[in-house]
PDB file of C-alpha atoms in Angstrom:
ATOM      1  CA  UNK F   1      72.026  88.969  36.878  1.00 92.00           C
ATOM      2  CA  UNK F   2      69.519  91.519  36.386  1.00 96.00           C
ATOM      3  CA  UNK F   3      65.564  89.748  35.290  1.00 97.00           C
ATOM      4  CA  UNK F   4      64.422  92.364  32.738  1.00 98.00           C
ATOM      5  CA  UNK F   5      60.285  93.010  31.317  1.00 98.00           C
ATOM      6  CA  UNK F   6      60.398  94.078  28.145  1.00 98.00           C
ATOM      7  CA  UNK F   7      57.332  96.026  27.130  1.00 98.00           C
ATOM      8  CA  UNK F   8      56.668  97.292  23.836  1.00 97.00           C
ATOM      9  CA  UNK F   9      53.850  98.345  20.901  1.00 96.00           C
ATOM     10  CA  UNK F  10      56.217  98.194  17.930  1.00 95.00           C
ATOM     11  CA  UNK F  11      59.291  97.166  15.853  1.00 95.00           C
ATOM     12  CA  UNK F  12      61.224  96.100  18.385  1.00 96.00           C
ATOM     13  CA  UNK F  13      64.734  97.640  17.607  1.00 97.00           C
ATOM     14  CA  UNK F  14      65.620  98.825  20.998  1.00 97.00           C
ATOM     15  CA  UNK F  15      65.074  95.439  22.618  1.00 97.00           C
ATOM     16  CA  UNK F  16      66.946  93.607  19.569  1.00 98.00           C
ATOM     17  CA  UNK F  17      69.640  95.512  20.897  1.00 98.00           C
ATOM     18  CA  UNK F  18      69.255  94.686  24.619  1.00 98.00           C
ATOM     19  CA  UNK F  19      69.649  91.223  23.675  1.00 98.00           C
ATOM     20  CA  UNK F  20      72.289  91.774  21.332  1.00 98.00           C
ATOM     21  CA  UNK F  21      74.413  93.541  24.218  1.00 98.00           C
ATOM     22  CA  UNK F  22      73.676  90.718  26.593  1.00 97.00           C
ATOM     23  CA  UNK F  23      74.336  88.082  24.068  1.00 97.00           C
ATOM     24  CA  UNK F  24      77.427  90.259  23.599  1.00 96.00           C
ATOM     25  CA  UNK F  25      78.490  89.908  26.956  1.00 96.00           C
ATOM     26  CA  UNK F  26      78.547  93.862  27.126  1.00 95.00           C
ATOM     27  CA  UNK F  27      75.383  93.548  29.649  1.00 96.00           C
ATOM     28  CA  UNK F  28      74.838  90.717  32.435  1.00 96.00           C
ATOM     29  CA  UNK F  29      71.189  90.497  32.411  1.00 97.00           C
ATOM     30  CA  UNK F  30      68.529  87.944  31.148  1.00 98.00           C
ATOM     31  CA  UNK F  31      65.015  89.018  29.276  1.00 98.00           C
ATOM     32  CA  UNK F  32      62.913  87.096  30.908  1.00 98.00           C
ATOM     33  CA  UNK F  33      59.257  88.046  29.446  1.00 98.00           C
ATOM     34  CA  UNK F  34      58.373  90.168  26.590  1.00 98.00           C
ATOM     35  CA  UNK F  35      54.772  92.226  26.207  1.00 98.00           C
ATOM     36  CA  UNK F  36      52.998  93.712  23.724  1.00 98.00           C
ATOM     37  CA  UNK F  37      49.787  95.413  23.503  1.00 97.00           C
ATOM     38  CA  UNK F  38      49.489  95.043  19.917  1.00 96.00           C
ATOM     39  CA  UNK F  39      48.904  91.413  18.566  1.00 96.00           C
ATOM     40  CA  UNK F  40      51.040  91.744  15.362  1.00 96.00           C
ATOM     41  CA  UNK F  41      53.828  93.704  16.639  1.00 97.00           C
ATOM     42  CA  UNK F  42      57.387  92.837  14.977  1.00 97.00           C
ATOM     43  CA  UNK F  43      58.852  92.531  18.637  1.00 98.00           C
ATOM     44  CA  UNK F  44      56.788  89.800  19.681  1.00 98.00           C
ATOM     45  CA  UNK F  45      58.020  87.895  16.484  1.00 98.00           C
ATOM     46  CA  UNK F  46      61.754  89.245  17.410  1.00 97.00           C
ATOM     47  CA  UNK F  47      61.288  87.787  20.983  1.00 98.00           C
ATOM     48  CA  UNK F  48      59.638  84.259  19.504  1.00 97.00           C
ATOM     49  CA  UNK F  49      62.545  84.082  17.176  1.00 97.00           C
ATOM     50  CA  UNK F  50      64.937  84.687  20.450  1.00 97.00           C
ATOM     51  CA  UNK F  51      63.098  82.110  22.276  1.00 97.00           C
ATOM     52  CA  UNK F  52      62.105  84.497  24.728  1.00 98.00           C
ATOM     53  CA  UNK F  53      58.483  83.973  26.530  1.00 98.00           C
ATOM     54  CA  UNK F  54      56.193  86.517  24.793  1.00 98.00           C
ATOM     55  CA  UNK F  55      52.338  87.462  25.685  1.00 97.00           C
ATOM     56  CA  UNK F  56      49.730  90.073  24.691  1.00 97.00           C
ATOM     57  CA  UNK F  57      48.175  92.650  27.095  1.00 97.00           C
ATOM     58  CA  UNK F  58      44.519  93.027  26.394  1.00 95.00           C
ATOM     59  CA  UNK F  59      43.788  96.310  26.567  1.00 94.00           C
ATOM     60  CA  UNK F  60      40.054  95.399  26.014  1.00 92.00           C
ATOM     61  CA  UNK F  61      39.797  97.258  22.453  1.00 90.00           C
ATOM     62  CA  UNK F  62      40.919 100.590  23.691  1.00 90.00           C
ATOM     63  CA  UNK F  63      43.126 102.162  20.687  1.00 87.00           C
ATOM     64  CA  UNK F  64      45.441 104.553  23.101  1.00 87.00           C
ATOM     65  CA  UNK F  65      44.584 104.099  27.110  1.00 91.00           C
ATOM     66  CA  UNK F  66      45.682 101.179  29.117  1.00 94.00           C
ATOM     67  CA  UNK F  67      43.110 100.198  31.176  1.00 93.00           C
ATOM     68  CA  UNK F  68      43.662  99.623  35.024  1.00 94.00           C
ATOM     69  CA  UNK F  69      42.020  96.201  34.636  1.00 95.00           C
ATOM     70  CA  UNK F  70      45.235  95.654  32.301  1.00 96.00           C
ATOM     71  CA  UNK F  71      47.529  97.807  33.992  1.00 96.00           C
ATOM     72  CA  UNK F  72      46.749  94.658  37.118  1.00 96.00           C
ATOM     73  CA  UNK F  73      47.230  91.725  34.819  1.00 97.00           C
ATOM     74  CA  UNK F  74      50.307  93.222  33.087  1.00 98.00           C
ATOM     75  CA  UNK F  75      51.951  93.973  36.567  1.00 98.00           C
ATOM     76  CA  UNK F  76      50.953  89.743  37.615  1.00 97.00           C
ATOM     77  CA  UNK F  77      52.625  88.655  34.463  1.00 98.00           C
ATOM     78  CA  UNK F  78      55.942  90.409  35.070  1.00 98.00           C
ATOM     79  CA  UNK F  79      55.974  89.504  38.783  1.00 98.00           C
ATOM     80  CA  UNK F  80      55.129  85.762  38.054  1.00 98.00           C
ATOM     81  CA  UNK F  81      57.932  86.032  35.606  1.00 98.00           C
ATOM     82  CA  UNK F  82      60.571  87.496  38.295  1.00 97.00           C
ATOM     83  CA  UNK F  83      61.262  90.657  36.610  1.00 98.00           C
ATOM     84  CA  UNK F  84      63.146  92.994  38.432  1.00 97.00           C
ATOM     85  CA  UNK F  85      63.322  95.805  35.948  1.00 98.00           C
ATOM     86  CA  UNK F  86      60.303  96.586  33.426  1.00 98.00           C
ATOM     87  CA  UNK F  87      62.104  98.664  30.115  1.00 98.00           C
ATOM     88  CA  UNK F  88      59.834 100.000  28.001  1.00 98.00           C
ATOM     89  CA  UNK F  89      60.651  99.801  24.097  1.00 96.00           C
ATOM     90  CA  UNK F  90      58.600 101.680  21.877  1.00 94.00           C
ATOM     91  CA  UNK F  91      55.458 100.813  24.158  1.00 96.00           C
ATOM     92  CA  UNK F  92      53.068 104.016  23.414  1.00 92.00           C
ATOM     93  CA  UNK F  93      50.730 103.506  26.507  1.00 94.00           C
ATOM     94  CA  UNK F  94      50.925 105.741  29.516  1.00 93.00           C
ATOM     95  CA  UNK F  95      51.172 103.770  32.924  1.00 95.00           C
ATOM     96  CA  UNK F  96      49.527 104.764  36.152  1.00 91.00           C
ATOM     97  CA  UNK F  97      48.784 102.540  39.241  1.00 91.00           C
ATOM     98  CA  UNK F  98      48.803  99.780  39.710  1.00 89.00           C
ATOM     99  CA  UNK F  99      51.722  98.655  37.204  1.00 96.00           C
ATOM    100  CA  UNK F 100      53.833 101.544  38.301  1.00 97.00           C
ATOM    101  CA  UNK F 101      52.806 100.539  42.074  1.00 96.00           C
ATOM    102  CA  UNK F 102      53.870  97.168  41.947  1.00 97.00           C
ATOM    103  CA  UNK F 103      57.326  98.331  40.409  1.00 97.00           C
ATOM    104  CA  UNK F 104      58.064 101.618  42.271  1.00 95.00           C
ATOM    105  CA  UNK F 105      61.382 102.703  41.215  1.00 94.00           C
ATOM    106  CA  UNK F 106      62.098  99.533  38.339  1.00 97.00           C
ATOM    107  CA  UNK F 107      60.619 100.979  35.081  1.00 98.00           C
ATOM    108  CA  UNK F 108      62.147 102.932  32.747  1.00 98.00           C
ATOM    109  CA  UNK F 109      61.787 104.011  29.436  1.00 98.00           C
ATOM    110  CA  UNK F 110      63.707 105.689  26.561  1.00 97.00           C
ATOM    111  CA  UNK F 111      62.779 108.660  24.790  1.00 97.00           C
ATOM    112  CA  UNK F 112      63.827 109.998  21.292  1.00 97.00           C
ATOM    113  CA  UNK F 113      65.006 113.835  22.357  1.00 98.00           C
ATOM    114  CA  UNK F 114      66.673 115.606  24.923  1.00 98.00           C
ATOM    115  CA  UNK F 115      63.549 115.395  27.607  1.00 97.00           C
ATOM    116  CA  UNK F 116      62.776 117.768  28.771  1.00 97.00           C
ATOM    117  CA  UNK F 117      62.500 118.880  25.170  1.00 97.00           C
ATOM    118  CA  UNK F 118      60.329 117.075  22.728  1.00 97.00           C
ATOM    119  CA  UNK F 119      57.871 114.876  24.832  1.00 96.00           C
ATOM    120  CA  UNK F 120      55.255 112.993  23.289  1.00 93.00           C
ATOM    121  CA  UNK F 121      55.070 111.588  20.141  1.00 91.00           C
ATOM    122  CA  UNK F 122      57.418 112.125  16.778  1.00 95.00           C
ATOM    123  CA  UNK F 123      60.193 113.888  18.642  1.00 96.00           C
ATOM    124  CA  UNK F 124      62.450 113.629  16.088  1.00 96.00           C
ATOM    125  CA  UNK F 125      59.665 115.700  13.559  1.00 96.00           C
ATOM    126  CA  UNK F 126      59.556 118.003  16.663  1.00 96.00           C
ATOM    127  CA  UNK F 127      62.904 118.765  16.418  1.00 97.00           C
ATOM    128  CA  UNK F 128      63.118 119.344  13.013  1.00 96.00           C
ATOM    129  CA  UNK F 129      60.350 121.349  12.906  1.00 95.00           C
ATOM    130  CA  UNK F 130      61.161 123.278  15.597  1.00 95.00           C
ATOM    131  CA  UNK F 131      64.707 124.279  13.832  1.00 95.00           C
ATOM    132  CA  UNK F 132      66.675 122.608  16.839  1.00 96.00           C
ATOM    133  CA  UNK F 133      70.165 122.329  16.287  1.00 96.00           C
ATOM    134  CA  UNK F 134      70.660 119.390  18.820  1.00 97.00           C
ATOM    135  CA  UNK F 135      68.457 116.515  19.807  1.00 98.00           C
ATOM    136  CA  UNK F 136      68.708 112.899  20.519  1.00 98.00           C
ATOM    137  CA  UNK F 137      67.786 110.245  23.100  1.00 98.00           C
ATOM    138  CA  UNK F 138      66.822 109.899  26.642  1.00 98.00           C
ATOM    139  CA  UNK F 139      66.337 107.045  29.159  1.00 98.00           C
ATOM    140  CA  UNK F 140      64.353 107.545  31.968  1.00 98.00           C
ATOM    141  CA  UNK F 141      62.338 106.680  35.093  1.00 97.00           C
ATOM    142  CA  UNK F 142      58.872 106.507  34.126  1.00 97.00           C
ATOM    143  CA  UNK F 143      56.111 108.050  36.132  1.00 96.00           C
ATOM    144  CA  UNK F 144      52.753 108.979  35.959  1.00 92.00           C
ATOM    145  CA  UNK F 145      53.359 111.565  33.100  1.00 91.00           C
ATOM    146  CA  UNK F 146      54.103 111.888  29.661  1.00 92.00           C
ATOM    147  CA  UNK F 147      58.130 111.388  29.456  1.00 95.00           C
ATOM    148  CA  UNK F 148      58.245 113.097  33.136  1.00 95.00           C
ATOM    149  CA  UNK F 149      61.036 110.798  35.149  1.00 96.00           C
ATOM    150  CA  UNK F 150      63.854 111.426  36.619  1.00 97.00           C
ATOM    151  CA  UNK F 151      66.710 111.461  33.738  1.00 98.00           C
ATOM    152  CA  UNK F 152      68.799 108.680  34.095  1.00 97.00           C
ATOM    153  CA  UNK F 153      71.112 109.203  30.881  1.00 98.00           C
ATOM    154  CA  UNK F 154      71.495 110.918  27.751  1.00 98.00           C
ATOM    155  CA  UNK F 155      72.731 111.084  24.260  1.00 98.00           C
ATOM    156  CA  UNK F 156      72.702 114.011  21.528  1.00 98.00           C
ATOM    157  CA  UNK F 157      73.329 113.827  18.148  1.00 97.00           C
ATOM    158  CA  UNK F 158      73.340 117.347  15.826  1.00 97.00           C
ATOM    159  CA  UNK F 159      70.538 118.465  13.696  1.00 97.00           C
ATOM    160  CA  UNK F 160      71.993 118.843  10.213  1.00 96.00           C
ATOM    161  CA  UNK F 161      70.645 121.542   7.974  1.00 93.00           C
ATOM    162  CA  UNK F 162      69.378 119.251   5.401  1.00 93.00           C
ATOM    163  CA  UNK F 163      67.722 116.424   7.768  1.00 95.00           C
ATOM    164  CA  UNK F 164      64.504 115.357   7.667  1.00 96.00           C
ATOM    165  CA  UNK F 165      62.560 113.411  10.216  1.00 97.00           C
ATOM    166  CA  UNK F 166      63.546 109.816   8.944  1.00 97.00           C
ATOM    167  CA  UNK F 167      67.607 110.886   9.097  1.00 97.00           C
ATOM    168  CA  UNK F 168      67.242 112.279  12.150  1.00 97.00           C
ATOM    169  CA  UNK F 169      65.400 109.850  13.352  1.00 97.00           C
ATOM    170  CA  UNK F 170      67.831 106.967  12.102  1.00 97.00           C
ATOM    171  CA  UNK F 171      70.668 109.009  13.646  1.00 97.00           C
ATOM    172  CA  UNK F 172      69.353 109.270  17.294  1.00 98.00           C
ATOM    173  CA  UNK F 173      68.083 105.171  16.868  1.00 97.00           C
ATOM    174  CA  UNK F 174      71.920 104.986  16.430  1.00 97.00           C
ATOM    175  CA  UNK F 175      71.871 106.082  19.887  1.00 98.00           C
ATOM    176  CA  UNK F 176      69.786 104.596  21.329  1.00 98.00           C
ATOM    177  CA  UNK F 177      70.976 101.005  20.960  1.00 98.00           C
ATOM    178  CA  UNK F 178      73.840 102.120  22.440  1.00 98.00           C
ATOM    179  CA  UNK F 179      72.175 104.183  25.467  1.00 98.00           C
ATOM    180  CA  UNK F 180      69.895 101.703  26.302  1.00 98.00           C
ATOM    181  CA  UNK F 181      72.011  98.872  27.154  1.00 98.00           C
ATOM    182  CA  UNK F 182      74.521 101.023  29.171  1.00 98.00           C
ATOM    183  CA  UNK F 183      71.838 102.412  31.315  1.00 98.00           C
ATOM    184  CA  UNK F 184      70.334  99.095  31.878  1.00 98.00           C
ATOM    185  CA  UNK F 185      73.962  97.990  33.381  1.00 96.00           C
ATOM    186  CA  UNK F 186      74.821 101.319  35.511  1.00 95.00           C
ATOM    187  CA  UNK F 187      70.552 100.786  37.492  1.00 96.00           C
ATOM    188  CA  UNK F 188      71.629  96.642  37.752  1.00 93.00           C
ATOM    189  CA  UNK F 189      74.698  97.563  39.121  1.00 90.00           C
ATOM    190  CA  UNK F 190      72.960 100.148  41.598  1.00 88.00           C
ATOM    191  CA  UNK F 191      70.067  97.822  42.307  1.00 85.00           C
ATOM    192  CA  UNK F 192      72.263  95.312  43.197  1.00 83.00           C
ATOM    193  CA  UNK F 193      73.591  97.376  45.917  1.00 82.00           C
ATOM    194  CA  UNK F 194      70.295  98.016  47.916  1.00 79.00           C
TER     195      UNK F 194
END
């Protein structure tokens, strides 16, 4: 059974539905630690309700980086925990070395477009403003970049004529509870193999 990190800056929906696959049965893994970088974030009170160890990175006051100093305690946590596979949920900090280092290969992350379309923040306004006709969600390997990894799966949903950000953007969540989970199984199933 797949040890998963959970890392995230927000609500929490995406790993409320990791553990609602697993506690499902639809996905043989165990969360073993989740992170957040913002004190007061929803999923730390979703993970405490769970029963699931919880912490706060201290990014040292810095509103948008993630220091290297924290990037080294963050990567100590999860590897005292056992985690095997770090998923970021919403978390809105870009890693570099040495978290992505000391998990080469065993972070991911999912994305609300059709990366490579839409990086960055608000891809769902993106898409709308853009006129797209198609967008939806993405998990993948995380690297060094802004939403740059190696695709590892992906999900569209249709850009209606009269959508706005929030529909859209409630549409392709739709997605990604689903997408998530199932991604999370088809890597444990290949990491199992190596």
């Amino acid at each position: 059974m797949i040890r998963l990190g959970i890392l995230g800056s927000g609500f929490g929906s995406n790993m409320q539905a990791i553990l609602d696959a697993i506690q499902n049965g639809e996905l043989e893994a165990e969360i073993v630690i989740v992170l957040s970088d913002v004190p007061d974030a929803y999923i730390l009170k979703r993970a405490e309700r769970a029963g699931l160890p919880s912490g706060v990175i201290d990014c040292r006051g810095l509103s948008s980086k993630f220091p290297e100093e924290a990037q080294r305690e963050t990567a100590d946590i999860l590897s005292q925990a056992g985690v095997e596979l770090i998923c970021l949920a919403g978390f809105m900090r870009l890693l570099r070395p040495p978290l992505l280092s000391a998990f080469p290969g065993r972070i991911i992350n999912i994305h609300p477009s059709l990366l490579p379309n839409f990086p960055g923040l608000c891809a769902w306004t993106q898409a709308v403003e853009a006129g797209a006709h198609e967008s939806g969600c993405t998990v993948h390997y995380v690297d060094a970049g802004m939403d740059t990894g190696t695709i590892i799966a992906q999900a569209s949903v249709p850009v209606l004529p009269d959508d706005t950000p929030d529909r859209l953007h409630a549409r392709i969540q739709e997605e990604e509870h689903k997408l998530y989970p199932a991604a999370i199984a088809q890597i444990a199933v290949k990491l199992e193999r190596e």
